[in-house]
XYZ file of C-alpha atoms in Angstrom:
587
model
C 0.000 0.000 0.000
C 1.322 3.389 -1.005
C 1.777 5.851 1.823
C 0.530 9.278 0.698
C 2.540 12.376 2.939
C 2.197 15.861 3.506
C 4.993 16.067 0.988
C 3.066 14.704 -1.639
C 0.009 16.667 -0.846
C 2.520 19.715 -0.917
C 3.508 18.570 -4.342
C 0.094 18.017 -5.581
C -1.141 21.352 -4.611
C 2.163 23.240 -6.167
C 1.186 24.696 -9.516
C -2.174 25.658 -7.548
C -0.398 28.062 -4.925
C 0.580 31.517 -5.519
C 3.750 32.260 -7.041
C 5.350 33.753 -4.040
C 4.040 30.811 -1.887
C 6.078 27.848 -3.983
C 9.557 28.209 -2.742
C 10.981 26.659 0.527
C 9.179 26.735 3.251
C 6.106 28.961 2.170
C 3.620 26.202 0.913
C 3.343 24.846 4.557
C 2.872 28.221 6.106
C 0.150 29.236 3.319
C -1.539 26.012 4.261
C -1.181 26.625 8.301
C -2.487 30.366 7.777
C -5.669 28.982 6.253
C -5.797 26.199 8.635
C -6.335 29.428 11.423
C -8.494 30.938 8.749
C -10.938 28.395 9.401
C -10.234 27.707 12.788
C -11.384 31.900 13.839
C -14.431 30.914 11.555
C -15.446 28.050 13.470
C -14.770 29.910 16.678
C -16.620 32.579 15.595
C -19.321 30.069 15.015
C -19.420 28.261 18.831
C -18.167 31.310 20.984
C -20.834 31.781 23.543
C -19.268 35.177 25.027
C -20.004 38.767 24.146
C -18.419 40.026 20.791
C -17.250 36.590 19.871
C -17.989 36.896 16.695
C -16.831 39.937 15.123
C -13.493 39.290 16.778
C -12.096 36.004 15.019
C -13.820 36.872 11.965
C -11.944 39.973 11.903
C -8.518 38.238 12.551
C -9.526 35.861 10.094
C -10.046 39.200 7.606
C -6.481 40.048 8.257
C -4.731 37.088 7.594
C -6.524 37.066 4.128
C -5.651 40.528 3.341
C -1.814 39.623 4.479
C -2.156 37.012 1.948
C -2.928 39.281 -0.740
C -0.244 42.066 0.457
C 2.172 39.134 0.344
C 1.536 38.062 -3.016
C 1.647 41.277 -4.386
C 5.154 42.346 -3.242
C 5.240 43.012 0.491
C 8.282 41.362 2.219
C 7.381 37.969 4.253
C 8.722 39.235 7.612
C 6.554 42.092 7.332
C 3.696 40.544 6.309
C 4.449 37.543 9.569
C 5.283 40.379 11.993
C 1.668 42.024 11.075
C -0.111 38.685 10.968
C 1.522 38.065 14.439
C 0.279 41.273 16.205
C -3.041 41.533 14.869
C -3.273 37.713 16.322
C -1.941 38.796 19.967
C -4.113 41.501 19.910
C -7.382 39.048 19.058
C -5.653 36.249 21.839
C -5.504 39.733 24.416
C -9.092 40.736 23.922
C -10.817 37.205 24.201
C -8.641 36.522 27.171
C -9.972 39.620 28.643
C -13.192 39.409 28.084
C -13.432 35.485 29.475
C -11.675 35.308 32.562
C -8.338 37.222 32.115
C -5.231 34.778 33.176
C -7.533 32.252 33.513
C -9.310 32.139 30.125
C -8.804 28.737 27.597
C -7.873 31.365 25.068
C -4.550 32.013 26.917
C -3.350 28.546 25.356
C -3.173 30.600 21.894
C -0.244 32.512 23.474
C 2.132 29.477 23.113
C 2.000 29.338 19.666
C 2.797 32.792 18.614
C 6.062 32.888 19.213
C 6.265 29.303 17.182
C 5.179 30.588 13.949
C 8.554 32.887 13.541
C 10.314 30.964 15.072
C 9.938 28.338 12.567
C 8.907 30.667 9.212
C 11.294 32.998 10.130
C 14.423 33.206 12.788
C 14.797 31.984 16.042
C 15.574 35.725 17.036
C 12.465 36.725 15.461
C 10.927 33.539 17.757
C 13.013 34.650 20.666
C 11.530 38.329 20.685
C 8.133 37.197 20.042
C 8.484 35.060 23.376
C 9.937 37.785 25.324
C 6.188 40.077 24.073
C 4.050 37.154 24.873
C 5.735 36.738 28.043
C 5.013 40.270 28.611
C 1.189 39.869 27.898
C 0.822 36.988 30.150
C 2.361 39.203 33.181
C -0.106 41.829 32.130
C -2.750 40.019 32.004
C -1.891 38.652 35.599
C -1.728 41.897 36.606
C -5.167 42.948 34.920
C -7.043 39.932 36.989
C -5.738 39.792 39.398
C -6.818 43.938 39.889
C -10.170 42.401 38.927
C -9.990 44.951 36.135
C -11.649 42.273 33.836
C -15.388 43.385 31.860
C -17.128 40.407 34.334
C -16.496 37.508 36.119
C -16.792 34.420 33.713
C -19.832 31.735 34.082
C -19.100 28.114 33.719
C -21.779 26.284 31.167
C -21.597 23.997 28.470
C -21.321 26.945 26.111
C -18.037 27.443 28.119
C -16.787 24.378 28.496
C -17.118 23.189 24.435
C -15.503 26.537 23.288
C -12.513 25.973 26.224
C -12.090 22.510 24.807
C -12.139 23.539 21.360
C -9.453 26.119 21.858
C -7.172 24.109 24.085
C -7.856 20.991 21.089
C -6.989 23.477 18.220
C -3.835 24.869 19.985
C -2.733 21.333 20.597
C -3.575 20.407 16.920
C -0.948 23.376 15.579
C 1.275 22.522 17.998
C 1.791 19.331 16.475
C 1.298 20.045 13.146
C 3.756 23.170 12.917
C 6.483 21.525 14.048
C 5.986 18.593 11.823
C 5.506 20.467 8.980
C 8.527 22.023 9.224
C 10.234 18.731 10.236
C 9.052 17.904 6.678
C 10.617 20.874 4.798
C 14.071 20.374 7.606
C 13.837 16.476 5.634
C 14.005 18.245 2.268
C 16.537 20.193 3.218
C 18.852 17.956 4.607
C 18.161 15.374 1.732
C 18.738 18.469 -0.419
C 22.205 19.141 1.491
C 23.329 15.396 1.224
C 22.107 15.377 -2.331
C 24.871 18.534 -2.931
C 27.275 16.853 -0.205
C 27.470 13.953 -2.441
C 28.063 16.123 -5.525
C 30.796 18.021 -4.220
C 32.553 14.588 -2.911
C 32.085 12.973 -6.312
C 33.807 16.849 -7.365
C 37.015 16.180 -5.043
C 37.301 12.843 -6.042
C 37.227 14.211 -9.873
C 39.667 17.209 -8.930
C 41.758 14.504 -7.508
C 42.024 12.940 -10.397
C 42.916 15.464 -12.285
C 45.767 16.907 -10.216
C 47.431 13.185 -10.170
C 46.629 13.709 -14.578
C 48.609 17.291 -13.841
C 51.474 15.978 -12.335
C 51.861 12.716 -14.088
C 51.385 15.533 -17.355
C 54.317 18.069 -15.985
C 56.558 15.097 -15.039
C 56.034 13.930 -18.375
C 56.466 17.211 -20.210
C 59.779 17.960 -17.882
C 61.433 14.852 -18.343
C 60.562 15.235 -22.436
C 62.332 19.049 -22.434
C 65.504 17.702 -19.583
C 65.965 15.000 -22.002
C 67.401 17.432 -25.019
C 68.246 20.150 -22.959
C 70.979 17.415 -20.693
C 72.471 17.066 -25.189
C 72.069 20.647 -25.603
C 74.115 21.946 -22.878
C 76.416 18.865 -22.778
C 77.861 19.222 -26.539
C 77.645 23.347 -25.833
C 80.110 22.789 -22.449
C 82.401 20.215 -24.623
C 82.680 23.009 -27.652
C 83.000 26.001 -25.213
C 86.870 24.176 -24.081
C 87.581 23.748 -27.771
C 86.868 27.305 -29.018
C 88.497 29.221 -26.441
C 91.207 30.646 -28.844
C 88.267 32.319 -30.819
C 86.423 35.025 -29.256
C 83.469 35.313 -31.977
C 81.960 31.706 -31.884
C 83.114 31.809 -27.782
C 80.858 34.894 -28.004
C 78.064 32.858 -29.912
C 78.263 29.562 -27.510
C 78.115 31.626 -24.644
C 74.627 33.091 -25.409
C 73.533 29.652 -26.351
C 74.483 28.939 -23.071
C 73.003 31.511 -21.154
C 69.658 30.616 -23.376
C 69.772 26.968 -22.690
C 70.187 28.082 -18.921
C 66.850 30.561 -18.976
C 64.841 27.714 -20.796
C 65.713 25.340 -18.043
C 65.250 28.038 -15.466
C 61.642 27.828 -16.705
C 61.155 24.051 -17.165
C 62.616 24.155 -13.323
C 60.550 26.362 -11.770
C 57.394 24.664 -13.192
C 58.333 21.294 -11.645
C 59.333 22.550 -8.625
C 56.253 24.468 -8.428
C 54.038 21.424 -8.853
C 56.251 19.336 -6.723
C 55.424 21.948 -4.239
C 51.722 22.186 -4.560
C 51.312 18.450 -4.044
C 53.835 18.545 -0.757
C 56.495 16.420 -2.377
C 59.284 18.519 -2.119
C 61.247 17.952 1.392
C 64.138 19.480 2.567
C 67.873 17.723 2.784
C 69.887 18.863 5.543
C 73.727 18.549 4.762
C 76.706 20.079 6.544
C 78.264 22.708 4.238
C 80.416 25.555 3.468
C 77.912 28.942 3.739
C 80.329 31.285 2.676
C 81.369 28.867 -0.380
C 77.554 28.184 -1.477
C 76.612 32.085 -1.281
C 79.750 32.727 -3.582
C 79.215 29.938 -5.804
C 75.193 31.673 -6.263
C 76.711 35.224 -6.752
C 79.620 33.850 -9.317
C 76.547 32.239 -11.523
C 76.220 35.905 -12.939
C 79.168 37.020 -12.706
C 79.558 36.838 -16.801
C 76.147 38.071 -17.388
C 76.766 41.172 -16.185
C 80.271 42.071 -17.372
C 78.332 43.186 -20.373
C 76.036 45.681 -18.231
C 76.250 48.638 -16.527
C 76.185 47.290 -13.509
C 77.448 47.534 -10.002
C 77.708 43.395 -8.643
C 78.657 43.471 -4.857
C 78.638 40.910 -2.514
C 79.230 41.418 1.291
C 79.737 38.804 3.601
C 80.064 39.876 7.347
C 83.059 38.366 9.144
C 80.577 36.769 11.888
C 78.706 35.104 9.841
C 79.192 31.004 10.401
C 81.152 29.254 8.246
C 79.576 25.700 8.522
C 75.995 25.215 9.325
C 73.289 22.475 8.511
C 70.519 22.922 5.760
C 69.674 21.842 2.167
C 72.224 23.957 0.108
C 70.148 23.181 -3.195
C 67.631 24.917 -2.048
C 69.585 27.603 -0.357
C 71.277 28.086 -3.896
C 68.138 27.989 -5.535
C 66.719 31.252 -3.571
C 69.500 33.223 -4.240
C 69.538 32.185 -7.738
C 66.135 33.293 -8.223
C 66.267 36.431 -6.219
C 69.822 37.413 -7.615
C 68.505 36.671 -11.178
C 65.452 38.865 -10.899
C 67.527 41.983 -9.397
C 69.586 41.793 -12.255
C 66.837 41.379 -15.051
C 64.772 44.522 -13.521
C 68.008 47.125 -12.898
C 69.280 48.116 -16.151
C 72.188 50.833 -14.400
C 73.449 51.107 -11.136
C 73.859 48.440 -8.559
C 72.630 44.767 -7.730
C 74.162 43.879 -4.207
C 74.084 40.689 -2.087
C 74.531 41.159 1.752
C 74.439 38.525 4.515
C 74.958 38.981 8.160
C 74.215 37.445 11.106
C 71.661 37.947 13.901
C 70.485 36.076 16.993
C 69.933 32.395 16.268
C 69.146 33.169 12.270
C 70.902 34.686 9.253
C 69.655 37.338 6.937
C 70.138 37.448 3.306
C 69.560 40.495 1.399
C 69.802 41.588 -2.070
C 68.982 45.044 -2.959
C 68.626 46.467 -6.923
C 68.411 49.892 -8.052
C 66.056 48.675 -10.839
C 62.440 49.533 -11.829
C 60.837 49.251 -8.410
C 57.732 47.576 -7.351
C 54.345 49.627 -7.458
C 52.885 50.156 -4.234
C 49.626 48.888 -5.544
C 50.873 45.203 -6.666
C 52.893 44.472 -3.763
C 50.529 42.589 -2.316
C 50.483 40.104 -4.676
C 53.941 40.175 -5.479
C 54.666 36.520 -4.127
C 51.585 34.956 -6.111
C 51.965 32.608 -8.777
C 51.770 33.775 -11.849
C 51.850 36.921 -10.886
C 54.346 39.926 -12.285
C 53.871 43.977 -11.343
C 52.517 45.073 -14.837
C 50.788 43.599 -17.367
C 53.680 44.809 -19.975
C 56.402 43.232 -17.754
C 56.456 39.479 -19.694
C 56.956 41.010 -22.778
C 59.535 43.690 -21.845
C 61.642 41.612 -18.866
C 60.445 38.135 -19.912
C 59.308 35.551 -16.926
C 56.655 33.413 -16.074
C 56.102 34.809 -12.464
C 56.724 31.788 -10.765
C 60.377 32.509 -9.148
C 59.161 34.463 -6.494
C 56.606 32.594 -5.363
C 58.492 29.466 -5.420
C 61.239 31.138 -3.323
C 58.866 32.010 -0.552
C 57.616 28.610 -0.367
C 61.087 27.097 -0.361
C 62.266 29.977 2.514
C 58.917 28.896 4.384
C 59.884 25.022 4.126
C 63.774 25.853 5.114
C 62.061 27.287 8.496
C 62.634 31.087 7.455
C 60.921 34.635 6.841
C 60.986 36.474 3.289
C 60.029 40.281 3.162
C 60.438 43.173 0.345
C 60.952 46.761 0.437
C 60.593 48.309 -3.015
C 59.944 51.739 -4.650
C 58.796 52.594 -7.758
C 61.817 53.775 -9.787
C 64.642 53.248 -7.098
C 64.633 49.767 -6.489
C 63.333 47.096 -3.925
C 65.289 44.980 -1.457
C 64.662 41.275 -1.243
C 65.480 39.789 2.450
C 64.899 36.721 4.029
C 66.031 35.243 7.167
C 66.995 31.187 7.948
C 67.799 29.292 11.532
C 71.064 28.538 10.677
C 73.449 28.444 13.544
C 77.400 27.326 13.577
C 78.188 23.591 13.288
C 81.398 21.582 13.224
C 82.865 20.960 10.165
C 82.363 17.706 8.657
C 84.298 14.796 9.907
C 86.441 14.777 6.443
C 85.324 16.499 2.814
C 84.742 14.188 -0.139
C 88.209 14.173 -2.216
C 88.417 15.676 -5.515
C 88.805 13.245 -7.933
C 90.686 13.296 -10.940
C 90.040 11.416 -13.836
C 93.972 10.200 -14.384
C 93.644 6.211 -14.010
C 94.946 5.207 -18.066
C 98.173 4.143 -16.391
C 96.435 2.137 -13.791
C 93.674 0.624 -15.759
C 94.466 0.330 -19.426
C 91.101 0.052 -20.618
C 87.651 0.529 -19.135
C 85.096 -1.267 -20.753
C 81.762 1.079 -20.117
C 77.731 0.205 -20.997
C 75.730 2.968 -22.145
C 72.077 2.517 -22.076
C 69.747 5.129 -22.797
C 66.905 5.502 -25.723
C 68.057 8.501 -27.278
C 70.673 8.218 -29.360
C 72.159 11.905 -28.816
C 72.030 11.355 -25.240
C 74.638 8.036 -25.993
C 76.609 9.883 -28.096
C 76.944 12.467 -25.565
C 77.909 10.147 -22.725
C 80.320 8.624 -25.634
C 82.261 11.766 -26.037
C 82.795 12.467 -22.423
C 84.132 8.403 -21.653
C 86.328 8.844 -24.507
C 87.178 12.680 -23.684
C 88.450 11.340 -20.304
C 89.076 7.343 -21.054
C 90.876 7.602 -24.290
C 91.456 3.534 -24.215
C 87.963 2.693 -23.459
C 85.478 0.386 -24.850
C 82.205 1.455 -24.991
C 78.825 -0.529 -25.788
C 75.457 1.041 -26.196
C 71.980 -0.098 -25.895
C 68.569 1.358 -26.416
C 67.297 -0.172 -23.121
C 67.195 -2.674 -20.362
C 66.280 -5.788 -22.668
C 69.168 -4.707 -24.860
C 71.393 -3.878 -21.967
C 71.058 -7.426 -19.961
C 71.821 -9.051 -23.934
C 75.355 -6.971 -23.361
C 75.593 -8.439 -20.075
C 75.381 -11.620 -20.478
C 77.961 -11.692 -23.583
C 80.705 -9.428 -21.620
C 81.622 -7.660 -18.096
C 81.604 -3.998 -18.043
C 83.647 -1.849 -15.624
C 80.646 0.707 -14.952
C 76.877 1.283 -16.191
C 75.557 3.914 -17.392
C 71.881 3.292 -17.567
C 68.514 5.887 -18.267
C 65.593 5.210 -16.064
C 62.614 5.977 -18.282
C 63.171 3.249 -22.070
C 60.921 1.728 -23.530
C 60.087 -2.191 -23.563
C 62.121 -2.433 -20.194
C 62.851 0.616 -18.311
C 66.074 1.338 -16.281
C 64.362 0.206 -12.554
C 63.568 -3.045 -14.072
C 66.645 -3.505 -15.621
C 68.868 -2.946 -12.739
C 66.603 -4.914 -10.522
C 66.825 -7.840 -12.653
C 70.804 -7.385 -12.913
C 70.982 -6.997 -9.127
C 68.360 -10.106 -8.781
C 69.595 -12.587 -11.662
C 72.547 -12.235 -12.649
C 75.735 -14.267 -10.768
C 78.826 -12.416 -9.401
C 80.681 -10.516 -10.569
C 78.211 -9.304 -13.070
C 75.625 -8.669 -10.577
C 77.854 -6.697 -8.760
C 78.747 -3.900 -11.720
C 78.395 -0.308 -10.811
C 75.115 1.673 -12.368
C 75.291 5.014 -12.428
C 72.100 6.164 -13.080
C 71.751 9.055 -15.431
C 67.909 10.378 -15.820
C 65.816 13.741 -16.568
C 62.885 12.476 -14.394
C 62.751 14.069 -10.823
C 60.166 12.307 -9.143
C 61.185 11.791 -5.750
C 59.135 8.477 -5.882
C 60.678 6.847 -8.917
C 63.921 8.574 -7.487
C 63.455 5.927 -4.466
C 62.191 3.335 -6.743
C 65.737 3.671 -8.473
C 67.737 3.546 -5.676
C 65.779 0.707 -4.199
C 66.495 -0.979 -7.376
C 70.098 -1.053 -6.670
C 71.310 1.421 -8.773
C 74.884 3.223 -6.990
C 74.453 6.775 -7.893
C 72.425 8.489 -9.220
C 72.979 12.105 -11.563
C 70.029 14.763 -12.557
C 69.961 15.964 -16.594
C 70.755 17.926 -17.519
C 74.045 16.587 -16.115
C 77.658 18.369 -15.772
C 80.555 16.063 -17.536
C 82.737 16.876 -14.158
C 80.018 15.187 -11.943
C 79.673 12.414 -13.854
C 83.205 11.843 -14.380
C 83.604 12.061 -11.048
C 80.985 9.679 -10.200
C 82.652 7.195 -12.457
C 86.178 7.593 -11.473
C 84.517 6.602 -7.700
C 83.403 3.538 -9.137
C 86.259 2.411 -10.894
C 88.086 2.996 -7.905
C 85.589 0.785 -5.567
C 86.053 -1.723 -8.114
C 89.273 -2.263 -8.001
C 89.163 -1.859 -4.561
C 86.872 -5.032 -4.338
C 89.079 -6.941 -7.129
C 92.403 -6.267 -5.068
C 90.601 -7.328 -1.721
């Protein structure tokens, strides 16, 4: 059997209501304002006292002319607040005129401050309460003064209209509330109904941030992959042109090109890295004065052509070891040093640092364009720059500054700028970086001089680009002039080569094709007997997830270097392996 609600009635009677009375809550209250409509009628019907008639009836008159007012444009609070008073005025009067504080029509008190309570605010509810309250001590007051028209008489006339007042109050008592209990259902089924929209929303933003990162990854590790041939063949030519000035001239600007475009590539990993949390820091023991040299020395060339003051001051307090990432240390002042000097075209760029209590501060202060007053605020936003015309004029993607503060925040620190328009602005930020001892002993430099010890190193070079292998090719046989080298296109190809012949040190990619460079030292490290299994890998990859990073290592790979890579690193890397080699052979 089909149960039929006040909902459904609601919904029946919908395209019959008023216009104004189809939306939220208003269809209940238009029915409860006629359900009084008829109950003043009635009322007015059975009242046995003096003026019982006109009284109701004329209530009843006012809630239908309400009606009206409300349907043609007067506001609902209004039109409540009206209805409400002309109804404690008509609940006053009968009171008074049958038996004061002790009349049945009293009961009609307790639901007047329901009604706005319910159709409109609880404050409205609250300071309707706080009126009738008022009334009722009145009316106390009134009888017991004996200021009442007459005493009342008890009768049967009495005693059916007392019972149909206290019977009707009790009805809307019941029936307001669960009316509105009925609308509170829609509501919250309405609520869940969105609730579960906006989760199946997350869940579909989710997915597409983990489609945004696996996208940048992708696109980063596509541009790393030429730009590691790019600058590698542009380093080998810049030590074989140094006699002649003009194509030094020309490699050196394809240089300082290649640098900008991987700037870029850069700062929109590291910014998406960021925004997903997955960039930590790692704390090493290290030279300060060394690494804030090395950052100011990056443009030291760039500016020789410019009019340009370059200063760096280092106090003499200042520690000289302390504990931090130094990437990311380099990184800042990379980024803040490298916008000073785009934006200041004469005069100065100058990097200070000093010490104060428990922290260092870092400063570097331009006499470029300046910073309007009005877009400071949102100078640390992404995508952000001061002026619309700055991209085009300066160039930029207005992510360096914002990924600076977010690396200062990580590193524990405070960034600030000072800046006016036309003079210049002044970068600071301050780290917790105190004075440590010096490491235990620095790493050696290593110098690639082992033909006289080792005659000839037999190297496997496995990557899927072929300029990449040539690249790697040139720098073995730059610094291994006796080597052998074999290459292979990936893993498969590479554990073929393995099997036929030991190598002295791999070289492998990560991301191939067909078998990737994970799987391939995994399976070297898992199947193959010693000494093969034991080979070096040097793992040489443009992908910078710190996940497949791990997955590497975990793999069994020995080292691992970033593309675009420097040939000194990786020589040095190798020359560690040889030496650990031989090491093992001679033990």
């Amino acid at each position: 059997m089909t149960r039929f609600t006040l909902e459904d009635l609601a919904e029946l009677a919908m395209p019959y209501l008023p216009v104004r009375f189809r939306e939220g809550r208003l269809p209940y209250l238009f029915f409860v304002v006629w359900l009084l409509i008829g109950v003043m009628v009635v009322l007015a019907i059975i009242t046995p006292y003096p003026n019982g008639v006109p009284v109701p009836l004329a209530f009843a008159f006012v809630l239908l002319v309400l009606q009206l007012l409300f349907i043609w444009g007067m506001p609902f609070s209004v039109a409540v607040n009206l209805g409400l008073l002309a109804g404690l005025l008509q609940v006053s009067y009968a009171a008074w005129m049958s038996g004061g504080i002790f009349s049945p029509r009293m009961a009609w008190m307790t639901v007047i401050p329901l009604v706005p309570f319910y159709a409109v605010s609880r404050r409205a509810g609250f300071g309707w309460l706080v009126m009738v309250l008022a009334v009722e001590v009145l009316m106390s007051y009134v009888t017991w003064q004996g200021w009442l028209p007459a005493n009342p008489t008890l009768g049967a006339a009495q005693v059916m209209s007392s019972f149909a007042s206290y019977s009707v109050v009790t009805l809307i008592l019941i029936t307001v509330p669960f009316l509105y209990d009925n609308s509170f259902r829609e509501a919250y089924n309405a609520s869940l109904q969105r609730h579960l929209e906006l989760e199946e929303k997350r869940k579909e933003l989710l997915r597409t941030s983990a489609l945004r990162e696996q996208f940048i990854a992708t696109v980063s590790h596509e541009l790393r992959t030429p730009m590691n041939a790019i600058l590698g063949f542009n380093n080998m030519l810049l030590g074989r042109v140094s006699d002649n000035p003009q194509a030094l001239k020309i490699l050196n600007h394809t240089r300082q090109s290649a640098d900008h475009l991987l700037t870029v590539i850069n700062d929109v990993l590291d910014y998406s890295q960021l925004q997903a949390g997955k960039i930590n820091v790692q704390a090493e023991t290290f030279a300060l004065r060394d690494t804030v040299n090395t950052a100011f020395d990056l443009f030291a060339q760039r500016v020789e052509s410019m009019h340009l003051k370059y200063i760096c001051t280092i106090d003499d307090n200042v520690p000289q070891w302390v504990r931090a990432d130094r990437h990311r240390l380099m990184q800042i002042l990379v980024n803040l040093l490298g916008n000073a000097i785009k934006f200041t075209h004469q005069g100065h760029v100058t990097l200070s640092v000093r010490r104060q209590p428990l922290c260092v501060h870092f400063s570097v202060r331009d006499s470029g364009i300046g910073i309007p007053e009005s877009q400071q605020s949102k100078i640390f936003q992404r995508f952000v720059q001061a002026e619309d015309n700055i991209q085009s004029r300066y160039g930029g993607n207005g992510l360096g500054l914002s990924i600076t503060q977010r690396l200062v925040e990580l590193m524990g620190g405070h960034i600030g700028f000072e800046s006016t328009v036309g003079q210049g602005s002044m970068f600071w930020f301050t780290l917790p970086l105190v004075e440590v001892a010096p490491p235990s002993e620095e790493t050696p430099t290593i110098k690639v001089t082992t033909q006289a010890q080792h005659a000839v190193q037999r190297f496997l070079v496995v990557d899927d680009h072929p300029i990449n292998r040539l690249l790697v090719r040139q720098i073995l046989k730059t610094n291994w002039k006796k080597c052998e080298i074999v290459e292979a296109e990936n893993g498969a190809l590479a554990l073929e080569a393995l099997r036929k012949q030991e190598f002295d040190v791999i070289l492998m990619d990560m991301v191939m094709p067909e078998m990737d460079g994970i799987e391939a030292t995994s399976s070297l490290r898992l199947t193959f007997d010693q000494p093969t299994r034991d080979t070096p890998v040097l793992g040489l990859t443009a992908n910078v997830n710190p996940l497949d990073l791990e997955r590497f290592a975990a793999a069994g790979v020995s080292s691992v270097v970033l593309k675009p890579f420097d040939a000194a690193k990786v020589c040095a890397r190798v020359e560690e392996m040889l030496i650990e080699k031989r090491s093992s052979l001679g033990s």
